[in-house]
CSV table of N, CA and C in Angstrom, one decimal:
chain,number,residue,atom,x,y,z
A,206,UNK,N,93.0,64.6,45.7
A,206,UNK,CA,93.4,66.0,46.0
A,206,UNK,C,92.2,66.7,46.6
A,207,UNK,N,92.4,67.4,47.7
A,207,UNK,CA,91.4,68.1,48.4
A,207,UNK,C,91.6,69.6,48.0
A,208,UNK,N,90.5,70.2,47.7
A,208,UNK,CA,90.5,71.7,47.4
A,208,UNK,C,89.7,72.4,48.5
A,209,UNK,N,90.2,73.5,48.9
A,209,UNK,CA,89.6,74.3,50.0
A,209,UNK,C,89.3,75.7,49.6
A,210,UNK,N,88.2,76.2,50.0
A,210,UNK,CA,87.8,77.6,49.6
A,210,UNK,C,87.2,78.3,50.8
A,211,UNK,N,87.8,79.3,51.3
A,211,UNK,CA,87.3,80.1,52.5
A,211,UNK,C,86.3,81.2,52.0
A,212,UNK,N,85.4,81.5,52.9
A,212,UNK,CA,84.5,82.6,52.8
A,212,UNK,C,84.0,83.1,54.1
A,213,UNK,N,83.4,84.2,54.2
A,213,UNK,CA,82.8,84.7,55.4
A,213,UNK,C,83.5,85.8,56.1
A,214,UNK,N,84.7,86.2,55.6
A,214,UNK,CA,85.4,87.3,56.2
A,214,UNK,C,84.7,88.6,56.0
A,215,UNK,N,85.2,89.6,56.7
A,215,UNK,CA,84.6,90.9,56.6
A,215,UNK,C,85.1,91.9,57.7
A,216,UNK,N,84.5,93.0,57.8
A,216,UNK,CA,84.9,94.0,58.8
A,216,UNK,C,83.8,94.1,59.8
A,217,UNK,N,84.2,94.0,61.1
A,217,UNK,CA,83.3,94.1,62.2
A,217,UNK,C,83.8,95.0,63.3
A,218,UNK,N,83.0,95.4,64.2
A,218,UNK,CA,83.4,96.2,65.4
A,218,UNK,C,83.9,95.2,66.4
A,219,UNK,N,84.8,95.7,67.3
A,219,UNK,CA,85.2,94.9,68.4
A,219,UNK,C,84.0,94.4,69.2
A,220,UNK,N,84.0,93.1,69.6
A,220,UNK,CA,82.9,92.6,70.3
A,220,UNK,C,81.9,91.8,69.4
A,221,UNK,N,82.0,92.0,68.1
A,221,UNK,CA,81.1,91.4,67.2
A,221,UNK,C,81.5,90.0,66.9
A,222,UNK,N,80.8,89.4,65.9
A,222,UNK,CA,81.0,88.0,65.6
A,222,UNK,C,81.0,87.8,64.0
A,223,UNK,N,81.7,86.8,63.6
A,223,UNK,CA,81.8,86.4,62.2
A,223,UNK,C,81.8,84.8,62.2
A,224,UNK,N,81.3,84.3,61.1
A,224,UNK,CA,81.4,82.8,60.9
A,224,UNK,C,82.1,82.6,59.6
A,225,UNK,N,83.3,82.0,59.7
A,225,UNK,CA,84.0,81.7,58.5
A,225,UNK,C,83.7,80.3,58.0
A,226,UNK,N,83.7,80.1,56.7
A,226,UNK,CA,83.3,78.8,56.1
A,226,UNK,C,84.5,78.3,55.2
A,227,UNK,N,84.7,77.0,55.3
A,227,UNK,CA,85.8,76.4,54.4
A,227,UNK,C,85.1,75.3,53.6
A,228,UNK,N,84.8,75.6,52.4
A,228,UNK,CA,84.2,74.6,51.5
A,228,UNK,C,85.2,73.6,51.0
A,229,UNK,N,85.0,72.3,51.3
A,229,UNK,CA,85.9,71.2,50.9
A,229,UNK,C,85.4,70.5,49.7
A,230,UNK,N,86.2,70.3,48.7
A,230,UNK,CA,85.8,69.6,47.5
A,230,UNK,C,87.0,68.7,47.0
A,231,UNK,N,86.7,67.9,46.1
A,231,UNK,CA,87.7,67.0,45.6
A,231,UNK,C,87.6,65.6,46.2
A,232,UNK,N,88.7,65.0,46.6
A,232,UNK,CA,88.8,63.7,47.2
A,232,UNK,C,88.1,63.7,48.6
A,233,UNK,N,87.8,62.5,49.1
A,233,UNK,CA,87.2,62.4,50.4
A,233,UNK,C,88.1,63.0,51.4
A,234,UNK,N,87.4,63.6,52.4
A,234,UNK,CA,88.2,64.2,53.5
A,234,UNK,C,87.9,63.5,54.8
A,235,UNK,N,87.6,62.3,54.7
A,235,UNK,CA,87.5,61.4,55.9
A,235,UNK,C,88.9,61.3,56.5
A,236,UNK,N,89.0,61.2,57.9
A,236,UNK,CA,90.2,61.0,58.6
A,236,UNK,C,91.2,62.1,58.3
A,237,UNK,N,90.7,63.3,58.2
A,237,UNK,CA,91.6,64.5,57.9
A,237,UNK,C,91.6,65.4,59.2
A,238,UNK,N,92.7,66.0,59.4
A,238,UNK,CA,92.8,67.1,60.3
A,238,UNK,C,92.5,68.3,59.5
A,239,UNK,N,91.5,69.0,59.9
A,239,UNK,CA,91.1,70.3,59.3
A,239,UNK,C,91.5,71.4,60.3
A,240,UNK,N,92.1,72.5,59.8
A,240,UNK,CA,92.6,73.5,60.7
A,240,UNK,C,92.3,74.9,60.1
A,241,UNK,N,92.2,75.8,61.0
A,241,UNK,CA,92.1,77.3,60.7
A,241,UNK,C,93.4,77.9,61.2
A,242,UNK,N,94.0,78.6,60.3
A,242,UNK,CA,95.2,79.4,60.6
A,242,UNK,C,94.9,80.9,60.4
A,243,UNK,N,95.8,81.8,60.9
A,243,UNK,CA,95.6,83.2,60.5
A,243,UNK,C,97.0,83.8,60.5
A,244,UNK,N,97.1,84.8,59.6
A,244,UNK,CA,98.3,85.6,59.5
A,244,UNK,C,98.0,87.1,59.7
A,245,UNK,N,98.5,87.7,60.7
A,245,UNK,CA,98.3,89.1,61.0
A,245,UNK,C,99.4,89.9,60.3
A,246,UNK,N,99.2,91.1,60.0
A,246,UNK,CA,100.2,91.9,59.3
A,246,UNK,C,101.5,91.9,60.1
A,247,UNK,N,102.6,91.5,59.4
A,247,UNK,CA,103.9,91.5,60.1
A,247,UNK,C,104.2,90.3,61.0
A,248,UNK,N,103.3,89.4,61.0
A,248,UNK,CA,103.5,88.2,61.8
A,248,UNK,C,103.5,86.9,61.0
A,249,UNK,N,103.9,85.9,61.7
A,249,UNK,CA,103.9,84.6,61.0
A,249,UNK,C,102.5,84.0,61.1
A,250,UNK,N,102.2,83.0,60.2
A,250,UNK,CA,100.9,82.4,60.2
A,250,UNK,C,100.9,81.5,61.4
A,251,UNK,N,99.8,81.5,62.2
A,251,UNK,CA,99.6,80.8,63.4
A,251,UNK,C,98.4,79.9,63.4
A,252,UNK,N,98.4,78.8,64.0
A,252,UNK,CA,97.2,77.9,64.1
A,252,UNK,C,96.3,78.5,65.1
A,253,UNK,N,95.0,78.4,64.8
A,253,UNK,CA,93.9,78.9,65.6
A,253,UNK,C,93.1,77.8,66.2
A,254,UNK,N,92.7,76.8,65.3
A,254,UNK,CA,91.8,75.7,65.8
A,254,UNK,C,91.9,74.6,64.9
A,255,UNK,N,91.7,73.4,65.4
A,255,UNK,CA,91.7,72.2,64.5
A,255,UNK,C,90.5,71.3,64.9
A,256,UNK,N,90.1,70.5,63.9
A,256,UNK,CA,89.1,69.4,64.2
A,256,UNK,C,89.5,68.2,63.4
A,257,UNK,N,89.4,67.0,64.1
A,257,UNK,CA,89.7,65.8,63.4
A,257,UNK,C,88.3,65.2,62.9
A,258,UNK,N,88.2,65.0,61.6
A,258,UNK,CA,86.9,64.8,61.0
A,258,UNK,C,86.3,63.5,61.4
A,259,UNK,N,87.0,62.5,61.9
A,259,UNK,CA,86.4,61.2,62.3
A,259,UNK,C,85.6,61.3,63.5
A,260,UNK,N,86.0,62.1,64.5
A,260,UNK,CA,85.2,62.1,65.7
A,260,UNK,C,85.0,63.5,66.3
A,261,UNK,N,85.2,64.5,65.5
A,261,UNK,CA,85.0,65.9,65.9
A,261,UNK,C,85.8,66.4,67.1
A,262,UNK,N,87.0,65.7,67.4
A,262,UNK,CA,87.9,66.2,68.4
A,262,UNK,C,88.4,67.6,68.0
A,263,UNK,N,88.4,68.5,68.9
A,263,UNK,CA,88.8,69.9,68.5
A,263,UNK,C,89.9,70.3,69.5
A,264,UNK,N,90.8,71.2,69.0
A,264,UNK,CA,91.8,71.9,69.8
A,264,UNK,C,91.8,73.4,69.4
A,265,UNK,N,92.3,74.2,70.4
A,265,UNK,CA,92.3,75.6,70.1
A,265,UNK,C,93.6,76.2,70.6
A,266,UNK,N,94.0,77.3,69.9
A,266,UNK,CA,95.1,78.1,70.5
A,266,UNK,C,94.6,78.9,71.7
A,267,UNK,N,95.4,79.3,72.5
A,267,UNK,CA,95.0,80.0,73.7
A,267,UNK,C,94.3,81.2,73.4
A,268,UNK,N,94.7,81.9,72.3
A,268,UNK,CA,94.1,83.2,71.9
A,268,UNK,C,92.6,83.0,71.4
A,269,UNK,N,92.3,81.7,71.1
A,269,UNK,CA,90.9,81.5,70.5
A,269,UNK,C,90.0,80.7,71.5
A,270,UNK,N,90.6,80.1,72.5
A,270,UNK,CA,89.8,79.3,73.4
A,270,UNK,C,88.8,80.1,74.1
A,271,UNK,N,87.5,79.6,74.1
A,271,UNK,CA,86.4,80.3,74.8
A,271,UNK,C,85.7,81.3,73.9
A,272,UNK,N,86.3,81.7,72.8
A,272,UNK,CA,85.7,82.7,71.9
A,272,UNK,C,85.4,82.1,70.5
A,273,UNK,N,86.2,81.2,70.0
A,273,UNK,CA,86.0,80.6,68.7
A,273,UNK,C,85.6,79.2,68.8
A,274,UNK,N,84.8,78.7,67.8
A,274,UNK,CA,84.4,77.3,67.8
A,274,UNK,C,84.5,76.8,66.4
A,275,UNK,N,85.3,75.7,66.3
A,275,UNK,CA,85.4,75.0,65.0
A,275,UNK,C,84.5,73.9,64.9
A,276,UNK,N,83.8,73.7,63.7
A,276,UNK,CA,82.9,72.6,63.6
A,276,UNK,C,82.9,72.1,62.1
A,277,UNK,N,82.3,71.0,61.9
A,277,UNK,CA,82.2,70.5,60.5
A,277,UNK,C,80.7,70.1,60.2
A,278,UNK,N,80.3,70.3,59.0
A,278,UNK,CA,79.0,69.8,58.5
A,278,UNK,C,79.4,69.0,57.2
A,279,UNK,N,79.4,67.6,57.4
A,279,UNK,CA,79.8,66.8,56.3
A,279,UNK,C,78.7,66.8,55.2
A,280,UNK,N,77.5,67.0,55.5
A,280,UNK,CA,76.5,67.1,54.5
A,280,UNK,C,76.7,68.3,53.6
A,281,UNK,N,77.2,69.4,54.1
A,281,UNK,CA,77.5,70.6,53.4
A,281,UNK,C,79.0,70.7,52.9
A,282,UNK,N,79.8,69.6,53.2
A,282,UNK,CA,81.2,69.6,52.9
A,282,UNK,C,81.9,70.9,53.4
A,283,UNK,N,81.6,71.3,54.6
A,283,UNK,CA,82.1,72.6,55.1
A,283,UNK,C,82.6,72.5,56.5
A,284,UNK,N,83.7,73.2,56.7
A,284,UNK,CA,84.2,73.4,58.1
A,284,UNK,C,84.0,74.8,58.4
A,285,UNK,N,83.6,75.1,59.6
A,285,UNK,CA,83.2,76.4,60.1
A,285,UNK,C,84.2,76.9,61.2
A,286,UNK,N,84.3,78.2,61.3
A,286,UNK,CA,85.0,78.8,62.4
A,286,UNK,C,84.1,79.9,62.9
A,287,UNK,N,83.3,79.7,64.0
A,287,UNK,CA,82.5,80.7,64.6
A,287,UNK,C,83.4,81.5,65.5
A,288,UNK,N,83.4,82.8,65.3
A,288,UNK,CA,84.3,83.7,66.1
A,288,UNK,C,83.4,84.7,66.8
A,289,UNK,N,83.4,84.7,68.1
A,289,UNK,CA,82.6,85.7,68.9
A,289,UNK,C,83.6,86.5,69.7
A,290,UNK,N,83.0,87.6,70.2
A,290,UNK,CA,83.8,88.6,71.1
A,290,UNK,C,85.1,88.9,70.4
A,291,UNK,N,85.0,89.3,69.1
A,291,UNK,CA,86.2,89.6,68.3
A,291,UNK,C,86.9,90.8,68.9
A,292,UNK,N,88.2,90.8,68.8
A,292,UNK,CA,89.1,91.9,69.2
A,292,UNK,C,89.9,92.4,68.1
A,293,UNK,N,90.4,93.6,68.1
A,293,UNK,CA,91.3,94.2,67.1
A,293,UNK,C,92.4,93.3,66.7
A,294,UNK,N,93.0,92.6,67.7
A,294,UNK,CA,94.1,91.7,67.5
A,294,UNK,C,93.8,90.4,66.8
A,295,UNK,N,92.5,90.2,66.5
A,295,UNK,CA,92.1,89.1,65.7
A,295,UNK,C,92.1,89.4,64.2
A,296,UNK,N,92.4,90.7,63.9
A,296,UNK,CA,92.5,91.1,62.5
A,296,UNK,C,93.6,90.3,61.8
A,297,UNK,N,93.3,89.7,60.7
A,297,UNK,CA,94.2,88.8,60.0
A,297,UNK,C,93.6,88.2,58.8
A,298,UNK,N,94.4,87.6,57.9
A,298,UNK,CA,93.9,86.8,56.9
A,298,UNK,C,93.8,85.4,57.5
A,299,UNK,N,92.6,84.8,57.3
A,299,UNK,CA,92.3,83.5,57.9
A,299,UNK,C,92.3,82.4,56.8
A,300,UNK,N,93.0,81.3,57.0
A,300,UNK,CA,93.2,80.2,56.1
A,300,UNK,C,92.7,78.9,56.6
A,301,UNK,N,92.2,78.1,55.7
A,301,UNK,CA,91.8,76.8,56.0
A,301,UNK,C,92.9,75.8,55.5
A,302,UNK,N,93.2,74.8,56.3
A,302,UNK,CA,94.2,73.9,55.9
A,302,UNK,C,93.8,72.4,56.2
A,303,UNK,N,94.4,71.5,55.5
A,303,UNK,CA,94.0,70.1,55.7
A,303,UNK,C,95.1,69.1,55.5
A,304,UNK,N,95.0,68.0,56.2
A,304,UNK,CA,96.0,66.9,56.0
A,304,UNK,C,95.3,65.6,56.4
A,305,UNK,N,95.5,64.5,55.7
A,305,UNK,CA,95.0,63.2,56.1
A,305,UNK,C,95.9,62.6,57.1
A,306,UNK,N,95.5,62.9,58.4
A,306,UNK,CA,96.3,62.4,59.5
A,306,UNK,C,95.5,62.4,60.8
A,307,UNK,N,95.9,61.5,61.7
A,307,UNK,CA,95.3,61.6,63.1
A,307,UNK,C,95.9,62.6,64.0
A,308,UNK,N,97.1,63.0,63.7
A,308,UNK,CA,97.8,64.0,64.5
A,308,UNK,C,97.2,65.4,64.2
A,309,UNK,N,96.6,65.9,65.2
A,309,UNK,CA,95.7,67.1,64.9
A,309,UNK,C,95.6,68.0,66.1
A,310,UNK,N,96.4,69.0,66.2
A,310,UNK,CA,96.2,70.0,67.3
A,310,UNK,C,96.7,71.3,66.8
A,311,UNK,N,96.3,72.4,67.5
A,311,UNK,CA,96.4,73.7,67.0
A,311,UNK,C,97.8,74.3,66.9
A,312,UNK,N,98.7,73.6,67.7
A,312,UNK,CA,100.1,74.1,67.7
A,312,UNK,C,101.0,73.5,66.6
A,313,UNK,N,100.4,72.7,65.8
A,313,UNK,CA,101.2,72.1,64.6
A,313,UNK,C,101.5,73.3,63.7
A,314,UNK,N,102.7,73.2,63.1
A,314,UNK,CA,103.2,74.3,62.3
A,314,UNK,C,102.5,74.2,60.9
A,315,UNK,N,102.6,75.3,60.2
A,315,UNK,CA,101.9,75.4,58.9
A,315,UNK,C,102.4,74.3,57.9
A,316,UNK,N,103.7,74.0,58.0
A,316,UNK,CA,104.3,73.1,57.0
A,316,UNK,C,103.8,71.7,57.2
A,317,UNK,N,103.1,71.4,58.3
A,317,UNK,CA,102.4,70.1,58.6
A,317,UNK,C,101.3,69.8,57.6
A,318,UNK,N,100.7,70.9,57.1
A,318,UNK,CA,99.5,70.7,56.3
A,318,UNK,C,99.8,70.7,54.8
A,319,UNK,N,99.0,69.9,54.1
A,319,UNK,CA,99.3,69.7,52.7
A,319,UNK,C,98.4,70.6,51.8
A,320,UNK,N,97.2,70.8,52.2
A,320,UNK,CA,96.2,71.5,51.4
A,320,UNK,C,95.9,72.8,52.0
A,321,UNK,N,95.8,73.8,51.2
A,321,UNK,CA,95.5,75.2,51.7
A,321,UNK,C,94.5,75.9,50.8
A,322,UNK,N,93.7,76.8,51.5
A,322,UNK,CA,92.8,77.7,50.7
A,322,UNK,C,93.5,79.0,50.5
A,323,UNK,N,92.8,79.9,49.8
A,323,UNK,CA,93.4,81.2,49.5
A,323,UNK,C,93.3,82.2,50.6
A,324,UNK,N,92.4,82.0,51.5
A,324,UNK,CA,92.3,82.9,52.7
A,324,UNK,C,91.1,83.8,52.5
A,325,UNK,N,90.6,84.3,53.7
A,325,UNK,CA,89.6,85.3,53.7
A,325,UNK,C,90.0,86.3,54.8
A,326,UNK,N,89.8,87.6,54.5
A,326,UNK,CA,90.3,88.7,55.4
A,326,UNK,C,89.2,89.0,56.5
A,327,UNK,N,89.7,89.1,57.7
A,327,UNK,CA,88.9,89.5,58.8
A,327,UNK,C,89.5,90.8,59.4
A,328,UNK,N,88.7,91.8,59.5
A,328,UNK,CA,89.2,93.1,60.1
A,328,UNK,C,88.3,93.5,61.2
A,329,UNK,N,88.9,93.7,62.4
A,329,UNK,CA,88.1,94.1,63.6
A,329,UNK,C,88.5,95.5,64.0
A,330,UNK,N,87.6,96.4,64.0
A,330,UNK,CA,87.8,97.8,64.3
A,330,UNK,C,87.6,98.0,65.8
A,331,UNK,N,88.4,98.8,66.4
A,331,UNK,CA,88.2,99.1,67.9
A,331,UNK,C,87.2,100.2,68.1
């Protein structure tokens, strides 16, 4: 069983940056698809970025491409989401998700993932 715990959310001005962390514990997370999702007020949860832990292959939603970077540090058991040039529309609760699978891309729906964290809030002021 993999456990996930997000941190690093907060309030920033538009144009600012935040780095979210997802601490992974429990069973091995080799050969896992790790993902960041977000849910904005009144909207469905949407995939933002994924990384396949075996070879660091990453994918991004169109809204995140060029501004966000997903990465992993296996020594720290952590998956990161570096978010730059933040916009008010990035305001959301951000979640980390995982599944032991090679199928790994940002458009996969939330029910694809088995393990979830509790989320961390990101608020971007205009």
